[in-house]
Amino acid sequence: MSLKDLAIFLNSREPKGKLVEIGVGFNFKVALKLKELGRDIIVVDWNLEAIEKAKELGLKAYVDNIFTPNLALYKDASVIYSIRPTPEIIKPILELGKRVKVPVYIVPFSLDVMPKSLKLENYKGIPIYSWAPYQKDI
């Protein structure tokens, strides 16, 4: 299992528009792979050092707080995704996706409990939970 495979999954699932990675931290592999695939990608984190490093690597990167998000950052997004977010930000990520009406994909830590409204998929051994605006919540 390679997280770069997640970039391929996202690129095929959502082939057009801007992708936003929330909580990028210092793991830039997926965002860089998406950029390599020619995608419009931005990364968001609360950690200024992580954002500065992302910019050094040529990524569009912004400081934001998912609990009080700057909606302008997500205005033209076609998808929001997060890789191994901390448990307390999972619900706000999902709420943001619902608010801006775009699909959400989350790859959790192995033992995290995910909201029941998310659909579990397995892509090359990567557990991916998803929600889409057209999906009926359980």
mmCIF file of N, CA and C in Angstrom:
data_model
loop_
_atom_site.group_PDB
_atom_site.id
_atom_site.type_symbol
_atom_site.label_atom_id
_atom_site.label_comp_id
_atom_site.label_asym_id
_atom_site.label_seq_id
_atom_site.Cartn_x
_atom_site.Cartn_y
_atom_site.Cartn_z
ATOM 1 N N MET A 1 0.840 -1.184 0.000
ATOM 2 C CA MET A 1 0.000 0.000 0.000
ATOM 3 C C MET A 1 0.884 1.246 0.000
ATOM 4 N N SER A 2 0.630 2.101 -0.966
ATOM 5 C CA SER A 2 1.345 3.369 -1.059
ATOM 6 C C SER A 2 0.332 4.500 -1.064
ATOM 7 N N LEU A 3 0.585 5.504 -0.260
ATOM 8 C CA LEU A 3 -0.344 6.622 -0.256
ATOM 9 C C LEU A 3 -0.349 7.362 -1.589
ATOM 10 N N LYS A 4 0.701 7.182 -2.403
ATOM 11 C CA LYS A 4 0.668 7.776 -3.747
ATOM 12 C C LYS A 4 -0.479 7.172 -4.553
ATOM 13 N N ASP A 5 -0.859 5.927 -4.225
ATOM 14 C CA ASP A 5 -2.022 5.312 -4.869
ATOM 15 C C ASP A 5 -3.288 6.102 -4.565
ATOM 16 N N LEU A 6 -3.324 6.762 -3.410
ATOM 17 C CA LEU A 6 -4.478 7.587 -3.075
ATOM 18 C C LEU A 6 -4.618 8.731 -4.076
ATOM 19 N N ALA A 7 -3.502 9.291 -4.510
ATOM 20 C CA ALA A 7 -3.543 10.360 -5.518
ATOM 21 C C ALA A 7 -4.159 9.844 -6.813
ATOM 22 N N ILE A 8 -3.796 8.645 -7.205
ATOM 23 C CA ILE A 8 -4.351 8.043 -8.424
ATOM 24 C C ILE A 8 -5.854 7.812 -8.251
ATOM 25 N N PHE A 9 -6.249 7.306 -7.088
ATOM 26 C CA PHE A 9 -7.666 7.104 -6.779
ATOM 27 C C PHE A 9 -8.430 8.422 -6.881
ATOM 28 N N LEU A 10 -7.935 9.471 -6.201
ATOM 29 C CA LEU A 10 -8.621 10.761 -6.204
ATOM 30 C C LEU A 10 -8.683 11.352 -7.605
ATOM 31 N N ASN A 11 -7.597 11.218 -8.359
ATOM 32 C CA ASN A 11 -7.556 11.754 -9.716
ATOM 33 C C ASN A 11 -8.571 11.066 -10.617
ATOM 34 N N SER A 12 -8.753 9.767 -10.442
ATOM 35 C CA SER A 12 -9.713 9.048 -11.280
ATOM 36 C C SER A 12 -11.147 9.263 -10.798
ATOM 37 N N ARG A 13 -11.329 9.368 -9.497
ATOM 38 C CA ARG A 13 -12.675 9.543 -8.932
ATOM 39 C C ARG A 13 -13.211 10.954 -9.183
ATOM 40 N N GLU A 14 -12.342 11.933 -9.054
ATOM 41 C CA GLU A 14 -12.725 13.341 -9.235
ATOM 42 C C GLU A 14 -11.771 13.964 -10.262
ATOM 43 N N PRO A 15 -12.008 13.691 -11.565
ATOM 44 C CA PRO A 15 -11.025 14.051 -12.591
ATOM 45 C C PRO A 15 -10.915 15.532 -12.940
ATOM 46 N N LYS A 16 -11.801 16.363 -12.434
ATOM 47 C CA LYS A 16 -11.756 17.791 -12.767
ATOM 48 C C LYS A 16 -11.824 18.620 -11.509
ATOM 49 N N GLY A 17 -11.279 19.828 -11.592
ATOM 50 C CA GLY A 17 -11.408 20.784 -10.508
ATOM 51 C C GLY A 17 -10.280 20.743 -9.501
ATOM 52 N N LYS A 18 -10.431 21.598 -8.504
ATOM 53 C CA LYS A 18 -9.411 21.786 -7.466
ATOM 54 C C LYS A 18 -9.619 20.792 -6.334
ATOM 55 N N LEU A 19 -8.523 20.207 -5.871
ATOM 56 C CA LEU A 19 -8.545 19.314 -4.717
ATOM 57 C C LEU A 19 -7.930 20.046 -3.532
ATOM 58 N N VAL A 20 -8.493 19.820 -2.353
ATOM 59 C CA VAL A 20 -7.986 20.450 -1.134
ATOM 60 C C VAL A 20 -7.663 19.363 -0.120
ATOM 61 N N GLU A 21 -6.399 19.342 0.318
ATOM 62 C CA GLU A 21 -6.003 18.416 1.378
ATOM 63 C C GLU A 21 -6.002 19.172 2.700
ATOM 64 N N ILE A 22 -6.783 18.690 3.640
ATOM 65 C CA ILE A 22 -6.875 19.317 4.959
ATOM 66 C C ILE A 22 -6.007 18.549 5.950
ATOM 67 N N GLY A 23 -5.209 19.305 6.711
ATOM 68 C CA GLY A 23 -4.348 18.688 7.716
ATOM 69 C C GLY A 23 -3.150 17.998 7.101
ATOM 70 N N VAL A 24 -2.522 18.652 6.143
ATOM 71 C CA VAL A 24 -1.414 18.036 5.405
ATOM 72 C C VAL A 24 -0.224 17.700 6.298
ATOM 73 N N GLY A 25 0.017 18.487 7.340
ATOM 74 C CA GLY A 25 1.193 18.240 8.177
ATOM 75 C C GLY A 25 2.452 18.305 7.329
ATOM 76 N N PHE A 26 3.339 17.339 7.507
ATOM 77 C CA PHE A 26 4.575 17.297 6.721
ATOM 78 C C PHE A 26 4.584 16.116 5.751
ATOM 79 N N ASN A 27 3.408 15.566 5.455
ATOM 80 C CA ASN A 27 3.298 14.452 4.515
ATOM 81 C C ASN A 27 2.736 14.987 3.194
ATOM 82 N N PHE A 28 3.629 15.273 2.255
ATOM 83 C CA PHE A 28 3.249 15.938 1.016
ATOM 84 C C PHE A 28 3.151 15.002 -0.183
ATOM 85 N N LYS A 29 3.343 13.693 0.026
ATOM 86 C CA LYS A 29 3.421 12.752 -1.097
ATOM 87 C C LYS A 29 2.188 12.776 -1.988
ATOM 88 N N VAL A 30 1.015 12.748 -1.403
ATOM 89 C CA VAL A 30 -0.220 12.697 -2.200
ATOM 90 C C VAL A 30 -0.404 14.007 -2.965
ATOM 91 N N ALA A 31 -0.238 15.123 -2.284
ATOM 92 C CA ALA A 31 -0.401 16.425 -2.938
ATOM 93 C C ALA A 31 0.609 16.602 -4.078
ATOM 94 N N LEU A 32 1.849 16.196 -3.846
ATOM 95 C CA LEU A 32 2.861 16.324 -4.901
ATOM 96 C C LEU A 32 2.555 15.412 -6.086
ATOM 97 N N LYS A 33 2.037 14.219 -5.812
ATOM 98 C CA LYS A 33 1.654 13.308 -6.896
ATOM 99 C C LYS A 33 0.490 13.896 -7.693
ATOM 100 N N LEU A 34 -0.481 14.476 -7.008
ATOM 101 C CA LEU A 34 -1.599 15.117 -7.709
ATOM 102 C C LEU A 34 -1.106 16.277 -8.570
ATOM 103 N N LYS A 35 -0.180 17.062 -8.034
ATOM 104 C CA LYS A 35 0.401 18.166 -8.813
ATOM 105 C C LYS A 35 1.116 17.611 -10.045
ATOM 106 N N GLU A 36 1.870 16.523 -9.852
ATOM 107 C CA GLU A 36 2.569 15.864 -10.958
ATOM 108 C C GLU A 36 1.582 15.386 -12.031
ATOM 109 N N LEU A 37 0.385 14.994 -11.594
ATOM 110 C CA LEU A 37 -0.653 14.547 -12.530
ATOM 111 C C LEU A 37 -1.370 15.723 -13.208
ATOM 112 N N GLY A 38 -0.920 16.944 -12.890
ATOM 113 C CA GLY A 38 -1.474 18.127 -13.525
ATOM 114 C C GLY A 38 -2.695 18.707 -12.838
ATOM 115 N N ARG A 39 -2.947 18.289 -11.621
ATOM 116 C CA ARG A 39 -4.133 18.744 -10.902
ATOM 117 C C ARG A 39 -3.882 20.054 -10.153
ATOM 118 N N ASP A 40 -4.948 20.824 -10.006
ATOM 119 C CA ASP A 40 -4.944 22.027 -9.179
ATOM 120 C C ASP A 40 -5.154 21.550 -7.743
ATOM 121 N N ILE A 41 -4.149 21.713 -6.920
ATOM 122 C CA ILE A 41 -4.180 21.177 -5.557
ATOM 123 C C ILE A 41 -3.733 22.267 -4.583
ATOM 124 N N ILE A 42 -4.468 22.374 -3.471
ATOM 125 C CA ILE A 42 -3.982 23.210 -2.371
ATOM 126 C C ILE A 42 -3.955 22.354 -1.119
ATOM 127 N N VAL A 43 -3.051 22.709 -0.224
ATOM 128 C CA VAL A 43 -2.963 22.018 1.057
ATOM 129 C C VAL A 43 -3.211 23.032 2.165
ATOM 130 N N VAL A 44 -3.831 22.551 3.241
ATOM 131 C CA VAL A 44 -4.232 23.403 4.355
ATOM 132 C C VAL A 44 -3.795 22.737 5.654
ATOM 133 N N ASP A 45 -3.320 23.545 6.573
ATOM 134 C CA ASP A 45 -2.964 23.058 7.909
ATOM 135 C C ASP A 45 -2.961 24.248 8.856
ATOM 136 N N TRP A 46 -3.039 23.984 10.135
ATOM 137 C CA TRP A 46 -2.951 25.053 11.128
ATOM 138 C C TRP A 46 -1.496 25.375 11.462
ATOM 139 N N ASN A 47 -0.577 24.461 11.109
ATOM 140 C CA ASN A 47 0.836 24.577 11.448
ATOM 141 C C ASN A 47 1.572 25.408 10.394
ATOM 142 N N LEU A 48 2.012 26.589 10.772
ATOM 143 C CA LEU A 48 2.697 27.496 9.856
ATOM 144 C C LEU A 48 3.966 26.878 9.267
ATOM 145 N N GLU A 49 4.717 26.117 10.077
ATOM 146 C CA GLU A 49 5.940 25.485 9.573
ATOM 147 C C GLU A 49 5.639 24.484 8.463
ATOM 148 N N ALA A 50 4.568 23.717 8.617
ATOM 149 C CA ALA A 50 4.165 22.763 7.582
ATOM 150 C C ALA A 50 3.785 23.497 6.301
ATOM 151 N N ILE A 51 3.080 24.606 6.440
ATOM 152 C CA ILE A 51 2.662 25.387 5.273
ATOM 153 C C ILE A 51 3.869 25.994 4.567
ATOM 154 N N GLU A 52 4.829 26.494 5.332
ATOM 155 C CA GLU A 52 6.052 27.043 4.732
ATOM 156 C C GLU A 52 6.812 25.960 3.960
ATOM 157 N N LYS A 53 6.915 24.761 4.536
ATOM 158 C CA LYS A 53 7.595 23.647 3.855
ATOM 159 C C LYS A 53 6.852 23.281 2.576
ATOM 160 N N ALA A 54 5.525 23.249 2.623
ATOM 161 C CA ALA A 54 4.726 22.938 1.429
ATOM 162 C C ALA A 54 5.006 23.959 0.325
ATOM 163 N N LYS A 55 5.080 25.212 0.696
ATOM 164 C CA LYS A 55 5.370 26.269 -0.286
ATOM 165 C C LYS A 55 6.764 26.090 -0.884
ATOM 166 N N GLU A 56 7.732 25.704 -0.052
ATOM 167 C CA GLU A 56 9.088 25.437 -0.550
ATOM 168 C C GLU A 56 9.080 24.333 -1.607
ATOM 169 N N LEU A 57 8.161 23.389 -1.454
ATOM 170 C CA LEU A 57 8.054 22.275 -2.401
ATOM 171 C C LEU A 57 7.205 22.619 -3.630
ATOM 172 N N GLY A 58 6.739 23.866 -3.689
ATOM 173 C CA GLY A 58 5.983 24.320 -4.849
ATOM 174 C C GLY A 58 4.484 24.103 -4.776
ATOM 175 N N LEU A 59 3.979 23.802 -3.595
ATOM 176 C CA LEU A 59 2.537 23.606 -3.430
ATOM 177 C C LEU A 59 1.866 24.916 -3.027
ATOM 178 N N LYS A 60 0.614 25.076 -3.445
ATOM 179 C CA LYS A 60 -0.210 26.175 -2.934
ATOM 180 C C LYS A 60 -0.634 25.746 -1.536
ATOM 181 N N ALA A 61 -0.300 26.556 -0.547
ATOM 182 C CA ALA A 61 -0.521 26.129 0.839
ATOM 183 C C ALA A 61 -1.008 27.296 1.673
ATOM 184 N N TYR A 62 -1.953 26.988 2.589
ATOM 185 C CA TYR A 62 -2.571 28.023 3.398
ATOM 186 C C TYR A 62 -2.775 27.546 4.832
ATOM 187 N N VAL A 63 -2.604 28.471 5.753
ATOM 188 C CA VAL A 63 -2.930 28.206 7.143
ATOM 189 C C VAL A 63 -4.435 28.387 7.293
ATOM 190 N N ASP A 64 -5.095 27.423 7.919
ATOM 191 C CA ASP A 64 -6.514 27.531 8.187
ATOM 192 C C ASP A 64 -6.853 26.686 9.403
ATOM 193 N N ASN A 65 -7.927 27.057 10.060
ATOM 194 C CA ASN A 65 -8.422 26.337 11.222
ATOM 195 C C ASN A 65 -9.735 25.676 10.827
ATOM 196 N N ILE A 66 -9.768 24.367 10.780
ATOM 197 C CA ILE A 66 -10.943 23.629 10.325
ATOM 198 C C ILE A 66 -12.161 23.877 11.215
ATOM 199 N N PHE A 67 -11.948 24.318 12.447
ATOM 200 C CA PHE A 67 -13.069 24.600 13.344
ATOM 201 C C PHE A 67 -13.763 25.924 12.993
ATOM 202 N N THR A 68 -13.021 26.833 12.365
ATOM 203 C CA THR A 68 -13.563 28.100 11.856
ATOM 204 C C THR A 68 -12.939 28.349 10.485
ATOM 205 N N PRO A 69 -13.319 27.534 9.488
ATOM 206 C CA PRO A 69 -12.636 27.586 8.199
ATOM 207 C C PRO A 69 -12.876 28.879 7.420
ATOM 208 N N ASN A 70 -11.854 29.262 6.686
ATOM 209 C CA ASN A 70 -11.950 30.381 5.752
ATOM 210 C C ASN A 70 -12.586 29.813 4.478
ATOM 211 N N LEU A 71 -13.873 30.006 4.307
ATOM 212 C CA LEU A 71 -14.604 29.375 3.208
ATOM 213 C C LEU A 71 -14.084 29.779 1.828
ATOM 214 N N ALA A 72 -13.415 30.924 1.729
ATOM 215 C CA ALA A 72 -12.855 31.350 0.442
ATOM 216 C C ALA A 72 -11.835 30.344 -0.080
ATOM 217 N N LEU A 73 -11.119 29.663 0.810
ATOM 218 C CA LEU A 73 -10.130 28.672 0.388
ATOM 219 C C LEU A 73 -10.781 27.481 -0.325
ATOM 220 N N TYR A 74 -12.007 27.196 0.016
ATOM 221 C CA TYR A 74 -12.690 25.993 -0.480
ATOM 222 C C TYR A 74 -13.722 26.309 -1.551
ATOM 223 N N LYS A 75 -13.793 27.581 -1.951
ATOM 224 C CA LYS A 75 -14.834 28.071 -2.843
ATOM 225 C C LYS A 75 -14.979 27.248 -4.123
ATOM 226 N N ASP A 76 -13.910 27.013 -4.831
ATOM 227 C CA ASP A 76 -13.984 26.308 -6.116
ATOM 228 C C ASP A 76 -13.494 24.868 -6.023
ATOM 229 N N ALA A 77 -13.486 24.311 -4.828
ATOM 230 C CA ALA A 77 -13.004 22.933 -4.664
ATOM 231 C C ALA A 77 -13.967 21.947 -5.313
ATOM 232 N N SER A 78 -13.398 20.889 -5.876
ATOM 233 C CA SER A 78 -14.238 19.798 -6.391
ATOM 234 C C SER A 78 -14.212 18.618 -5.429
ATOM 235 N N VAL A 79 -13.227 18.617 -4.518
ATOM 236 C CA VAL A 79 -13.123 17.550 -3.528
ATOM 237 C C VAL A 79 -12.271 18.033 -2.350
ATOM 238 N N ILE A 80 -12.603 17.514 -1.178
ATOM 239 C CA ILE A 80 -11.815 17.732 0.031
ATOM 240 C C ILE A 80 -11.370 16.355 0.500
ATOM 241 N N TYR A 81 -10.097 16.251 0.872
ATOM 242 C CA TYR A 81 -9.632 14.974 1.413
ATOM 243 C C TYR A 81 -8.682 15.217 2.569
ATOM 244 N N SER A 82 -8.520 14.175 3.382
ATOM 245 C CA SER A 82 -7.619 14.252 4.520
ATOM 246 C C SER A 82 -7.019 12.873 4.768
ATOM 247 N N ILE A 83 -5.740 12.868 5.096
ATOM 248 C CA ILE A 83 -5.019 11.626 5.333
ATOM 249 C C ILE A 83 -4.652 11.552 6.812
ATOM 250 N N ARG A 84 -5.200 10.558 7.470
ATOM 251 C CA ARG A 84 -4.945 10.307 8.887
ATOM 252 C C ARG A 84 -5.144 11.550 9.758
ATOM 253 N N PRO A 85 -6.319 12.186 9.625
ATOM 254 C CA PRO A 85 -6.568 13.350 10.485
ATOM 255 C C PRO A 85 -6.744 12.921 11.936
ATOM 256 N N THR A 86 -6.472 13.829 12.841
ATOM 257 C CA THR A 86 -6.718 13.526 14.248
ATOM 258 C C THR A 86 -8.230 13.388 14.441
ATOM 259 N N PRO A 87 -8.649 12.544 15.376
ATOM 260 C CA PRO A 87 -10.089 12.265 15.525
ATOM 261 C C PRO A 87 -10.972 13.510 15.700
ATOM 262 N N GLU A 88 -10.464 14.518 16.390
ATOM 263 C CA GLU A 88 -11.304 15.685 16.658
ATOM 264 C C GLU A 88 -11.590 16.536 15.422
ATOM 265 N N ILE A 89 -10.844 16.347 14.334
ATOM 266 C CA ILE A 89 -11.132 17.160 13.148
ATOM 267 C C ILE A 89 -11.921 16.400 12.074
ATOM 268 N N ILE A 90 -12.200 15.132 12.302
ATOM 269 C CA ILE A 90 -12.947 14.356 11.298
ATOM 270 C C ILE A 90 -14.343 14.946 11.071
ATOM 271 N N LYS A 91 -15.064 15.182 12.138
ATOM 272 C CA LYS A 91 -16.419 15.730 11.989
ATOM 273 C C LYS A 91 -16.400 17.122 11.341
ATOM 274 N N PRO A 92 -15.524 18.042 11.745
ATOM 275 C CA PRO A 92 -15.483 19.349 11.076
ATOM 276 C C PRO A 92 -15.117 19.255 9.581
ATOM 277 N N ILE A 93 -14.281 18.284 9.211
ATOM 278 C CA ILE A 93 -13.965 18.100 7.790
ATOM 279 C C ILE A 93 -15.227 17.695 7.035
ATOM 280 N N LEU A 94 -15.959 16.747 7.574
ATOM 281 C CA LEU A 94 -17.200 16.300 6.952
ATOM 282 C C LEU A 94 -18.217 17.444 6.881
ATOM 283 N N GLU A 95 -18.337 18.204 7.955
ATOM 284 C CA GLU A 95 -19.255 19.346 7.962
ATOM 285 C C GLU A 95 -18.867 20.384 6.910
ATOM 286 N N LEU A 96 -17.567 20.611 6.727
ATOM 287 C CA LEU A 96 -17.108 21.548 5.703
ATOM 288 C C LEU A 96 -17.498 21.053 4.310
ATOM 289 N N GLY A 97 -17.295 19.768 4.054
ATOM 290 C CA GLY A 97 -17.682 19.206 2.763
ATOM 291 C C GLY A 97 -19.166 19.383 2.500
ATOM 292 N N LYS A 98 -19.976 19.162 3.535
ATOM 293 C CA LYS A 98 -21.427 19.350 3.392
ATOM 294 C C LYS A 98 -21.753 20.816 3.147
ATOM 295 N N ARG A 99 -21.040 21.690 3.829
ATOM 296 C CA ARG A 99 -21.295 23.130 3.699
ATOM 297 C C ARG A 99 -20.967 23.653 2.301
ATOM 298 N N VAL A 100 -19.854 23.185 1.736
ATOM 299 C CA VAL A 100 -19.471 23.656 0.395
ATOM 300 C C VAL A 100 -19.940 22.707 -0.706
ATOM 301 N N LYS A 101 -20.628 21.636 -0.294
ATOM 302 C CA LYS A 101 -21.271 20.699 -1.219
ATOM 303 C C LYS A 101 -20.287 20.029 -2.188
ATOM 304 N N VAL A 102 -19.208 19.465 -1.607
ATOM 305 C CA VAL A 102 -18.246 18.702 -2.405
ATOM 306 C C VAL A 102 -17.964 17.371 -1.725
ATOM 307 N N PRO A 103 -17.573 16.366 -2.503
ATOM 308 C CA PRO A 103 -17.228 15.077 -1.910
ATOM 309 C C PRO A 103 -16.067 15.199 -0.927
ATOM 310 N N VAL A 104 -16.099 14.317 0.069
ATOM 311 C CA VAL A 104 -15.059 14.255 1.097
ATOM 312 C C VAL A 104 -14.503 12.832 1.120
ATOM 313 N N TYR A 105 -13.177 12.726 1.180
ATOM 314 C CA TYR A 105 -12.501 11.430 1.300
ATOM 315 C C TYR A 105 -11.561 11.509 2.493
ATOM 316 N N ILE A 106 -11.623 10.506 3.356
ATOM 317 C CA ILE A 106 -10.771 10.469 4.544
ATOM 318 C C ILE A 106 -10.116 9.095 4.651
ATOM 319 N N VAL A 107 -8.800 9.106 4.804
ATOM 320 C CA VAL A 107 -8.046 7.893 5.108
ATOM 321 C C VAL A 107 -7.689 7.993 6.586
ATOM 322 N N PRO A 108 -8.321 7.168 7.428
ATOM 323 C CA PRO A 108 -8.116 7.297 8.872
ATOM 324 C C PRO A 108 -6.898 6.525 9.384
ATOM 325 N N PHE A 109 -6.513 6.834 10.630
ATOM 326 C CA PHE A 109 -5.626 5.930 11.349
ATOM 327 C C PHE A 109 -6.402 4.630 11.526
ATOM 328 N N SER A 110 -5.736 3.535 11.675
ATOM 329 C CA SER A 110 -6.396 2.230 11.648
ATOM 330 C C SER A 110 -7.486 2.036 12.701
ATOM 331 N N LEU A 111 -7.372 2.638 13.865
ATOM 332 C CA LEU A 111 -8.345 2.388 14.928
ATOM 333 C C LEU A 111 -9.367 3.504 15.108
ATOM 334 N N ASP A 112 -9.315 4.536 14.270
ATOM 335 C CA ASP A 112 -10.268 5.634 14.407
ATOM 336 C C ASP A 112 -11.681 5.179 14.061
ATOM 337 N N VAL A 113 -12.627 5.658 14.830
ATOM 338 C CA VAL A 113 -14.042 5.397 14.556
ATOM 339 C C VAL A 113 -14.532 6.510 13.646
ATOM 340 N N MET A 114 -15.151 6.115 12.531
ATOM 341 C CA MET A 114 -15.598 7.093 11.551
ATOM 342 C C MET A 114 -17.110 7.295 11.650
ATOM 343 N N PRO A 115 -17.589 8.487 11.289
ATOM 344 C CA PRO A 115 -19.040 8.732 11.298
ATOM 345 C C PRO A 115 -19.769 7.728 10.407
ATOM 346 N N LYS A 116 -20.952 7.326 10.825
ATOM 347 C CA LYS A 116 -21.733 6.332 10.086
ATOM 348 C C LYS A 116 -22.173 6.815 8.714
ATOM 349 N N SER A 117 -22.181 8.116 8.496
ATOM 350 C CA SER A 117 -22.609 8.651 7.201
ATOM 351 C C SER A 117 -21.549 8.468 6.112
ATOM 352 N N LEU A 118 -20.357 8.015 6.498
ATOM 353 C CA LEU A 118 -19.296 7.807 5.514
ATOM 354 C C LEU A 118 -19.333 6.380 4.980
ATOM 355 N N LYS A 119 -19.053 6.248 3.713
ATOM 356 C CA LYS A 119 -19.032 4.950 3.037
ATOM 357 C C LYS A 119 -17.584 4.461 2.965
ATOM 358 N N LEU A 120 -17.343 3.209 3.356
ATOM 359 C CA LEU A 120 -16.004 2.635 3.331
ATOM 360 C C LEU A 120 -15.723 1.970 1.991
ATOM 361 N N GLU A 121 -14.566 2.305 1.427
ATOM 362 C CA GLU A 121 -14.081 1.666 0.209
ATOM 363 C C GLU A 121 -12.660 1.181 0.478
ATOM 364 N N ASN A 122 -12.234 0.189 -0.265
ATOM 365 C CA ASN A 122 -10.865 -0.296 -0.171
ATOM 366 C C ASN A 122 -10.239 -0.130 -1.543
ATOM 367 N N TYR A 123 -9.170 0.647 -1.608
ATOM 368 C CA TYR A 123 -8.464 0.849 -2.867
ATOM 369 C C TYR A 123 -7.007 0.431 -2.673
ATOM 370 N N LYS A 124 -6.637 -0.682 -3.256
ATOM 371 C CA LYS A 124 -5.266 -1.208 -3.160
ATOM 372 C C LYS A 124 -4.790 -1.288 -1.713
ATOM 373 N N GLY A 125 -5.677 -1.722 -0.832
ATOM 374 C CA GLY A 125 -5.320 -1.876 0.571
ATOM 375 C C GLY A 125 -5.451 -0.616 1.404
ATOM 376 N N ILE A 126 -5.887 0.482 0.801
ATOM 377 C CA ILE A 126 -6.068 1.740 1.529
ATOM 378 C C ILE A 126 -7.547 1.870 1.902
ATOM 379 N N PRO A 127 -7.859 1.938 3.193
ATOM 380 C CA PRO A 127 -9.259 2.168 3.574
ATOM 381 C C PRO A 127 -9.597 3.640 3.364
ATOM 382 N N ILE A 128 -10.597 3.893 2.534
ATOM 383 C CA ILE A 128 -10.988 5.264 2.214
ATOM 384 C C ILE A 128 -12.465 5.428 2.555
ATOM 385 N N TYR A 129 -12.737 6.360 3.433
ATOM 386 C CA TYR A 129 -14.115 6.674 3.784
ATOM 387 C C TYR A 129 -14.540 7.876 2.957
ATOM 388 N N SER A 130 -15.752 7.819 2.410
ATOM 389 C CA SER A 130 -16.190 8.905 1.545
ATOM 390 C C SER A 130 -17.607 9.350 1.849
ATOM 391 N N TRP A 131 -17.869 10.576 1.495
ATOM 392 C CA TRP A 131 -19.196 11.154 1.540
ATOM 393 C C TRP A 131 -19.331 12.035 0.301
ATOM 394 N N ALA A 132 -20.508 12.044 -0.294
ATOM 395 C CA ALA A 132 -20.746 12.892 -1.455
ATOM 396 C C ALA A 132 -22.060 13.638 -1.277
ATOM 397 N N PRO A 133 -22.165 14.829 -1.851
ATOM 398 C CA PRO A 133 -23.385 15.627 -1.689
ATOM 399 C C PRO A 133 -24.645 14.912 -2.150
ATOM 400 N N TYR A 134 -24.528 14.020 -3.092
ATOM 401 C CA TYR A 134 -25.682 13.301 -3.611
ATOM 402 C C TYR A 134 -25.964 12.023 -2.818
ATOM 403 N N GLN A 135 -25.087 11.706 -1.863
ATOM 404 C CA GLN A 135 -25.235 10.497 -1.050
ATOM 405 C C GLN A 135 -26.245 10.743 0.067
ATOM 406 N N LYS A 136 -27.154 9.845 0.244
ATOM 407 C CA LYS A 136 -28.128 9.965 1.319
ATOM 408 C C LYS A 136 -27.464 9.530 2.628
ATOM 409 N N ASP A 137 -27.508 10.421 3.621
ATOM 410 C CA ASP A 137 -26.935 10.084 4.938
ATOM 411 C C ASP A 137 -27.761 9.008 5.610
ATOM 412 N N ILE A 138 -27.065 8.161 6.354
ATOM 413 C CA ILE A 138 -27.718 7.074 7.085
ATOM 414 C C ILE A 138 -28.288 7.608 8.383
#
